[in-house]
Short mmCIF file of C-alpha atoms in Angstrom, two decimals:
data_model
loop_
_atom_site.label_atom_id
_atom_site.label_comp_id
_atom_site.label_asym_id
_atom_site.label_seq_id
_atom_site.Cartn_x
_atom_site.Cartn_y
_atom_site.Cartn_z
CA MET W 1 34.61 17.76 -33.54
CA GLU W 2 34.62 21.37 -34.40
CA LYS W 3 36.65 24.13 -32.67
CA ILE W 4 34.54 27.37 -32.27
CA LYS W 5 35.11 30.54 -30.25
CA VAL W 6 33.62 30.75 -26.94
CA ARG W 7 32.37 34.41 -27.58
CA ASP W 8 30.48 32.72 -30.76
CA SER W 9 28.91 29.60 -28.81
CA VAL W 10 25.54 30.52 -27.64
CA GLY W 11 23.25 27.93 -28.34
CA ALA W 12 25.83 25.17 -28.77
CA ILE W 13 25.40 21.63 -27.23
CA LEU W 14 28.67 20.95 -24.80
CA ILE W 15 29.99 17.47 -26.12
CA HIS W 16 32.28 17.00 -22.61
CA ASP W 17 32.14 18.28 -19.17
CA MET W 18 33.97 21.37 -18.54
CA THR W 19 36.05 21.45 -15.24
CA GLN W 20 36.28 24.47 -13.41
CA ILE W 21 39.32 24.67 -10.56
CA ILE W 22 39.25 27.37 -7.85
CA PRO W 23 42.33 26.53 -5.65
CA GLY W 24 41.56 25.54 -1.95
CA VAL W 25 37.49 25.60 -2.88
CA ILE W 26 36.62 23.27 -5.95
CA LYS W 27 37.78 21.07 -8.72
CA GLY W 28 34.87 19.75 -10.76
CA PRO W 29 32.74 20.33 -13.72
CA ARG W 30 31.24 23.43 -14.06
CA PHE W 31 29.19 22.54 -16.93
CA ARG W 32 28.15 18.88 -18.14
CA LYS W 33 28.22 17.25 -21.14
CA GLY W 34 24.78 18.20 -23.01
CA HIS W 35 24.57 21.74 -21.39
CA VAL W 36 23.29 24.59 -23.70
CA ILE W 37 25.33 27.52 -23.45
CA SER W 38 23.73 30.70 -22.73
CA GLU W 39 24.86 34.27 -22.99
CA GLU W 40 25.33 34.26 -19.05
CA ASP W 41 27.76 31.46 -19.63
CA ILE W 42 30.45 33.29 -21.59
CA PRO W 43 32.00 35.30 -18.80
CA VAL W 44 32.11 32.00 -16.86
CA LEU W 45 34.03 30.01 -19.72
CA LEU W 46 36.33 32.82 -20.24
CA SER W 47 37.32 33.20 -16.43
CA MET W 48 37.97 29.26 -16.59
CA GLY W 49 40.46 30.11 -19.42
CA LYS W 50 38.41 28.81 -22.13
CA GLU W 51 38.68 30.77 -25.41
CA HIS W 52 37.28 28.13 -27.77
CA ILE W 53 35.05 24.91 -27.18
CA TYR W 54 34.43 21.63 -29.12
CA VAL W 55 30.83 21.13 -30.53
CA TRP W 56 29.77 17.98 -32.24
CA ASP W 57 30.65 16.74 -35.64
CA GLN W 58 29.73 13.33 -35.56
CA LYS W 59 32.09 10.59 -37.67
CA PRO W 60 31.31 7.20 -37.95
CA GLY W 61 33.47 4.79 -35.82
CA LEU W 62 34.17 7.26 -33.22
CA ILE W 63 32.91 7.11 -29.59
CA HIS W 64 32.80 9.74 -26.99
CA GLU W 65 34.85 9.43 -24.03
CA ASN W 66 31.95 8.89 -21.43
CA GLU W 67 30.85 5.79 -23.66
CA ALA W 68 34.49 4.55 -23.68
CA ALA W 69 35.15 4.90 -20.26
CA GLU W 70 31.78 3.02 -19.34
CA ARG W 71 32.58 0.03 -21.76
CA LEU W 72 36.14 -0.06 -20.31
CA ALA W 73 34.64 -0.08 -16.60
CA HIS W 74 31.91 -2.70 -17.54
CA ALA W 75 34.92 -5.18 -18.95
CA VAL W 76 37.13 -5.03 -16.06
CA SER W 77 34.58 -5.19 -13.57
CA GLY W 78 34.07 -8.58 -11.46
CA SER W 79 31.72 -9.36 -8.34
CA GLY W 80 31.86 -6.87 -5.34
CA LEU W 81 32.16 -3.40 -7.51
CA THR W 82 29.95 -0.80 -8.50
CA LEU W 83 30.17 2.12 -10.76
CA ASP W 84 29.27 5.89 -10.78
CA GLU W 85 28.13 8.04 -13.47
CA PRO W 86 30.88 9.52 -15.81
CA LYS W 87 32.46 12.52 -14.53
CA GLU W 88 34.66 14.66 -16.58
CA GLY W 89 35.18 11.54 -18.87
CA LYS W 90 35.81 9.27 -16.08
CA ILE W 91 34.60 6.55 -14.21
CA THR W 92 35.20 5.58 -10.77
CA LEU W 93 34.77 1.82 -9.96
CA MET W 94 33.96 1.50 -5.92
CA ALA W 95 33.80 -1.67 -3.44
CA ALA W 96 30.17 -2.96 -3.22
CA HIS W 97 30.97 -4.31 0.26
CA ASP W 98 33.92 -4.70 2.71
CA GLY W 99 36.61 -7.06 1.48
CA LEU W 100 39.95 -7.30 -0.43
CA LEU W 101 40.51 -5.92 -3.76
CA TYR W 102 42.01 -8.62 -6.18
CA SER W 103 43.44 -7.21 -9.19
CA SER W 104 45.30 -8.45 -12.20
CA VAL W 105 48.55 -7.00 -12.77
CA ASP W 106 49.02 -8.39 -16.04
CA GLY W 107 45.44 -7.23 -17.21
CA ILE W 108 46.03 -4.03 -16.04
CA LEU W 109 49.56 -3.80 -18.05
CA ALA W 110 47.69 -5.30 -20.96
CA LEU W 111 45.42 -2.52 -20.90
CA ASN W 112 47.26 0.37 -20.33
CA THR W 113 49.62 -0.65 -22.94
CA ILE W 114 46.76 0.14 -25.36
CA GLU W 115 47.57 3.74 -26.69
CA GLY W 116 44.82 6.14 -25.17
CA VAL W 117 43.22 3.64 -22.53
CA ILE W 118 43.90 4.53 -19.13
CA LEU W 119 43.02 1.85 -15.96
CA SER W 120 44.46 3.45 -12.53
CA THR W 121 43.74 1.04 -9.74
CA LEU W 122 44.73 0.37 -5.87
CA HIS W 123 47.22 -2.49 -5.24
CA ASN W 124 46.43 -6.02 -5.24
CA HIS W 125 45.08 -7.50 -2.26
CA TYR W 126 44.32 -4.09 -0.74
CA PRO W 127 41.62 -3.90 2.11
CA VAL W 128 38.82 -1.76 1.12
CA LYS W 129 35.49 -0.54 3.02
CA LYS W 130 32.19 -0.73 1.35
CA GLY W 131 31.83 2.34 -0.78
CA ALA W 132 35.73 2.82 -1.30
CA LYS W 133 37.24 3.77 -4.56
CA VAL W 134 39.22 1.28 -5.89
CA ALA W 135 39.88 2.14 -9.51
CA GLY W 136 39.17 4.55 -12.27
CA THR W 137 39.20 4.27 -15.92
CA ARG W 138 38.95 7.04 -19.04
CA VAL W 139 40.58 7.27 -22.36
CA VAL W 140 42.89 9.92 -23.02
CA PRO W 141 41.24 11.82 -26.16
CA LEU W 142 37.68 13.25 -26.25
CA MET W 143 36.45 11.00 -29.14
CA ILE W 144 38.28 7.88 -29.73
CA ASP W 145 37.94 5.31 -32.24
CA GLU W 146 35.87 2.11 -31.12
CA LYS W 147 38.44 0.00 -32.19
CA VAL W 148 40.55 0.57 -29.36
CA ILE W 149 37.87 -0.17 -26.93
CA LEU W 150 37.04 -3.33 -28.86
CA GLU W 151 40.73 -4.22 -28.62
CA ALA W 152 40.39 -3.62 -24.97
CA GLU W 153 37.52 -5.68 -24.59
CA GLU W 154 38.80 -8.59 -26.33
CA ILE W 155 42.24 -8.42 -24.11
CA VAL W 156 40.03 -8.84 -20.89
CA GLN W 157 38.14 -11.96 -22.44
CA THR W 158 41.78 -13.60 -22.75
CA PHE W 159 42.05 -13.60 -18.72
CA THR W 160 40.21 -16.43 -16.90
CA THR W 161 39.69 -14.29 -13.63
CA PRO W 162 38.21 -10.92 -13.39
CA ILE W 163 40.56 -7.92 -14.11
CA LEU W 164 39.02 -6.50 -11.07
CA GLU W 165 37.16 -7.79 -8.27
CA VAL W 166 36.39 -7.11 -4.39
CA LYS W 167 36.06 -10.54 -2.57
CA PRO W 168 34.29 -10.58 1.16
CA LEU W 169 35.85 -12.07 3.89
CA LYS W 170 33.93 -15.24 4.69
CA PRO W 171 33.03 -15.75 8.42
CA ALA W 172 35.21 -18.50 10.07
CA LYS W 173 35.15 -20.42 13.08
CA VAL W 174 38.67 -19.86 14.39
CA GLY W 175 40.70 -21.79 17.01
CA ILE W 176 43.30 -20.33 19.16
CA THR W 177 45.93 -21.98 21.07
CA ILE W 178 48.39 -19.65 23.20
CA THR W 179 51.60 -21.53 23.90
CA GLY W 180 54.36 -20.46 26.68
CA SER W 181 55.03 -22.15 29.85
CA GLU W 182 55.08 -18.97 31.46
CA VAL W 183 51.47 -18.22 30.43
CA PHE W 184 50.29 -22.06 30.99
CA HIS W 185 51.31 -22.20 34.43
CA GLY W 186 50.12 -18.53 35.16
CA ARG W 187 53.37 -16.92 35.90
CA ILE W 188 52.57 -13.93 33.62
CA GLN W 189 49.11 -12.95 32.22
CA ASP W 190 48.47 -13.65 28.61
CA LYS W 191 48.49 -10.70 26.43
CA PHE W 192 48.63 -12.65 23.11
CA GLY W 193 44.83 -13.70 22.99
CA PRO W 194 43.13 -10.52 23.16
CA VAL W 195 45.19 -9.21 20.20
CA LEU W 196 44.31 -12.30 18.12
CA ARG W 197 40.58 -12.16 19.39
CA SER W 198 40.45 -8.29 18.41
CA LYS W 199 41.74 -9.24 15.08
CA VAL W 200 39.66 -12.31 14.42
CA GLU W 201 36.51 -10.27 15.26
CA ASN W 202 37.26 -7.27 13.38
CA TRP W 203 37.48 -9.73 10.01
CA GLY W 204 34.06 -11.04 10.98
CA SER W 205 34.94 -14.09 12.44
CA THR W 206 34.55 -15.59 15.87
CA VAL W 207 36.74 -17.36 18.17
CA LEU W 208 35.63 -20.95 18.58
CA GLU W 209 37.57 -21.68 21.51
CA GLN W 210 40.95 -20.38 23.21
CA THR W 211 42.97 -23.01 25.10
CA TYR W 212 46.67 -22.86 26.56
CA ALA W 213 49.67 -25.28 26.03
CA SER W 214 53.01 -25.42 27.65
CA ASP W 215 56.27 -25.79 25.59
CA ASP W 216 55.39 -29.59 24.98
CA VAL W 217 54.68 -31.28 21.56
CA SER W 218 51.97 -33.28 22.33
CA LEU W 219 50.10 -30.48 24.29
CA ILE W 220 50.03 -28.49 21.26
CA GLN W 221 49.03 -31.09 19.10
CA GLY W 222 46.35 -32.27 21.36
CA SER W 223 45.10 -28.46 21.52
CA ILE W 224 44.96 -28.24 17.96
CA ARG W 225 43.09 -32.00 17.10
CA ASP W 226 40.63 -30.80 19.65
CA GLN W 227 39.80 -27.61 18.10
CA LEU W 228 39.42 -29.41 14.67
CA ALA W 229 37.35 -32.03 15.83
CA LYS W 230 34.96 -29.12 17.24
CA GLY W 231 35.03 -27.46 13.81
CA ALA W 232 37.41 -25.19 13.55
CA GLU W 233 37.96 -23.81 10.19
CA MET W 234 41.27 -21.53 10.83
CA ILE W 235 43.75 -22.43 13.82
CA LEU W 236 46.21 -20.10 15.19
CA VAL W 237 49.00 -21.17 17.46
CA SER W 238 50.84 -18.11 19.14
CA GLY W 239 54.56 -18.17 20.23
CA GLY W 240 57.15 -20.72 20.30
CA MET W 241 58.16 -19.81 16.89
CA SER W 242 61.83 -18.75 17.28
CA VAL W 243 64.97 -20.74 17.41
CA ASP W 244 65.04 -21.16 21.21
CA PRO W 245 65.05 -24.76 22.61
CA ASP W 246 61.96 -24.47 24.48
CA ASP W 247 60.05 -23.20 21.16
CA VAL W 248 58.47 -26.25 19.63
CA THR W 249 55.33 -24.82 18.08
CA PRO W 250 56.70 -25.63 14.32
CA THR W 251 57.77 -28.98 15.48
CA ALA W 252 54.04 -29.65 16.91
CA ILE W 253 52.73 -28.64 13.62
CA LYS W 254 54.77 -30.41 11.19
CA GLU W 255 54.77 -33.79 13.15
CA MET W 256 50.91 -34.13 13.50
CA GLY W 257 51.03 -34.43 9.48
CA ALA W 258 49.95 -31.09 8.61
CA GLU W 259 51.28 -29.76 5.04
CA LEU W 260 53.57 -27.28 5.76
CA ILE W 261 53.60 -24.37 3.03
CA THR W 262 56.30 -22.25 4.53
CA TYR W 263 58.19 -21.93 7.86
CA GLY W 264 59.62 -18.28 7.47
CA ALA W 265 58.18 -15.28 5.25
CA PRO W 266 60.13 -12.30 3.71
CA VAL W 267 57.94 -9.61 6.03
CA LEU W 268 59.27 -7.53 8.79
CA PRO W 269 57.83 -7.71 11.26
CA GLY W 270 56.98 -11.58 10.95
CA ALA W 271 59.78 -13.40 9.64
CA MET W 272 59.03 -16.44 11.78
CA PHE W 273 55.64 -16.98 10.47
CA LEU W 274 54.24 -20.34 9.46
CA LEU W 275 51.26 -21.60 7.31
CA ALA W 276 50.30 -25.17 6.86
CA TYR W 277 47.01 -26.93 6.12
CA MET W 278 45.42 -29.82 8.05
CA GLY W 279 43.09 -30.57 4.90
CA ASP W 280 41.50 -27.42 3.68
CA VAL W 281 41.82 -25.92 7.29
CA PRO W 282 44.75 -23.35 7.53
CA ILE W 283 46.91 -23.47 10.67
CA MET W 284 49.24 -20.37 11.40
CA GLY W 285 52.14 -20.16 13.76
CA LEU W 286 52.41 -16.40 15.03
CA PRO W 287 55.68 -15.43 16.11
CA GLY W 288 55.51 -12.86 19.11
CA CYS W 289 55.75 -9.50 16.89
CA VAL W 290 52.29 -10.20 16.09
CA MET W 291 51.50 -9.43 19.87
CA TYR W 292 53.34 -6.20 20.10
CA SER W 293 53.46 -4.95 16.30
CA LYS W 294 50.04 -3.21 15.07
CA THR W 295 50.75 -4.86 11.35
CA THR W 296 52.94 -7.95 10.54
CA ALA W 297 52.67 -10.68 8.10
CA PHE W 298 49.71 -12.26 9.96
CA ASP W 299 47.57 -9.22 8.84
CA LEU W 300 48.79 -9.60 5.09
CA VAL W 301 48.12 -13.48 4.94
CA ALA W 302 44.96 -14.19 7.15
CA PRO W 303 42.47 -11.72 5.27
CA ARG W 304 43.47 -13.48 2.00
CA LEU W 305 42.80 -16.90 3.69
CA LEU W 306 39.40 -15.59 4.71
CA THR W 307 38.28 -14.77 1.40
CA GLY W 308 39.05 -18.68 0.30
CA GLU W 309 42.17 -18.52 -1.13
CA ARG W 310 44.68 -21.32 -0.95
CA LEU W 311 47.91 -20.10 -0.57
CA THR W 312 51.34 -21.43 -1.75
CA ARG W 313 54.97 -20.55 -0.79
CA HIS W 314 55.19 -18.64 -3.91
CA ASP W 315 52.43 -16.51 -2.66
CA ILE W 316 54.46 -15.92 0.58
CA VAL W 317 57.70 -15.32 -1.05
CA LYS W 318 56.05 -12.65 -3.14
CA LEU W 319 55.20 -10.78 -0.09
CA GLY W 320 59.00 -9.69 0.03
CA SER W 321 58.60 -6.79 -2.12
CA GLY W 322 56.73 -4.33 -0.03
CA GLY W 323 57.23 -6.52 3.01
CA LEU W 324 58.86 -3.90 5.28
CA CYS W 325 57.03 -2.12 7.77
CA LEU W 326 58.35 1.24 8.95
CA ASP W 327 57.13 1.32 12.16
CA CYS W 328 55.67 4.62 11.79
CA PRO W 329 54.57 6.47 15.10
CA VAL W 330 51.14 6.12 14.03
CA CYS W 331 50.21 3.48 11.97
CA THR W 332 48.38 4.19 8.86
CA TYR W 333 47.93 0.69 7.48
CA PRO W 334 46.55 -0.08 4.57
CA HIS W 335 47.46 3.41 3.68
CA CYS W 336 51.01 3.15 3.51
CA SER W 337 53.87 0.92 1.85
CA PHE W 338 53.42 -2.29 3.58
CA GLY W 339 52.26 -5.41 1.93
CA LYS W 340 52.46 -3.37 -1.22
#
């Protein structure tokens, strides 16, 4: 690149976007890469604080920031992502559909360790809507040695899964069993079922059946087996998850031969959460907090299961870092620290 004075730049071709910032009004490119500077542009550039500009001085082995950002963006992108056009040397990656963002923490770290390379993303397992911004990438210098980008591309190839990917939530047929003698005998109105039905439907799934069982192991097991026989692809069992003598839901699930993943999660609210599998069908035991707290361990785990991920106990215990809900007066999840 060659630096020249703005007052002498009429006819010069810009080799990068020129950003204009007017507080409270705009922050964006006033002049785009490739713009031919005219006499009328000089006062504008000077008002932007530009006394000098760079003009092209091509050297072998160097590539422009826009090309570098595009190559980085393509390298890290898996399925479910779209890219915008380069803007001020940056590429924004957006969700192509609703789902969960899966990001490789190790891959992001490896790329950002390379001098001059920047990849900034949302947290792993972040729920996103179609069109939402999920990541951005660029390089620091205006021109960068192509070997740096080649190194980044080679690092990406060492990972078996994409650095970034948005996985859709697959529609599932969900069976719900509401436990508790007080509901089973009609002493109180069921408040748990409507909450679970709303969450299931918001995730794009359907309630196959909702049944009631008293605090009896055989009744709870019978309800689960019936729903499995009818084709349930996920089972939710609400209540009966504490240490009270009448709370037998964990016993019922364990003694029917399910593979227990965890009884307990380092998440508040949701510490008494249970996850098990009958074959490939996940069964979740849901503590009472799911009924009254807007966001719990259930909201962190269920969407991941709906992407087709099979979780281990290690996956659950990792939720401890960021697993504390602050019980904000107005819940803004997922735009908060919970689950991060």
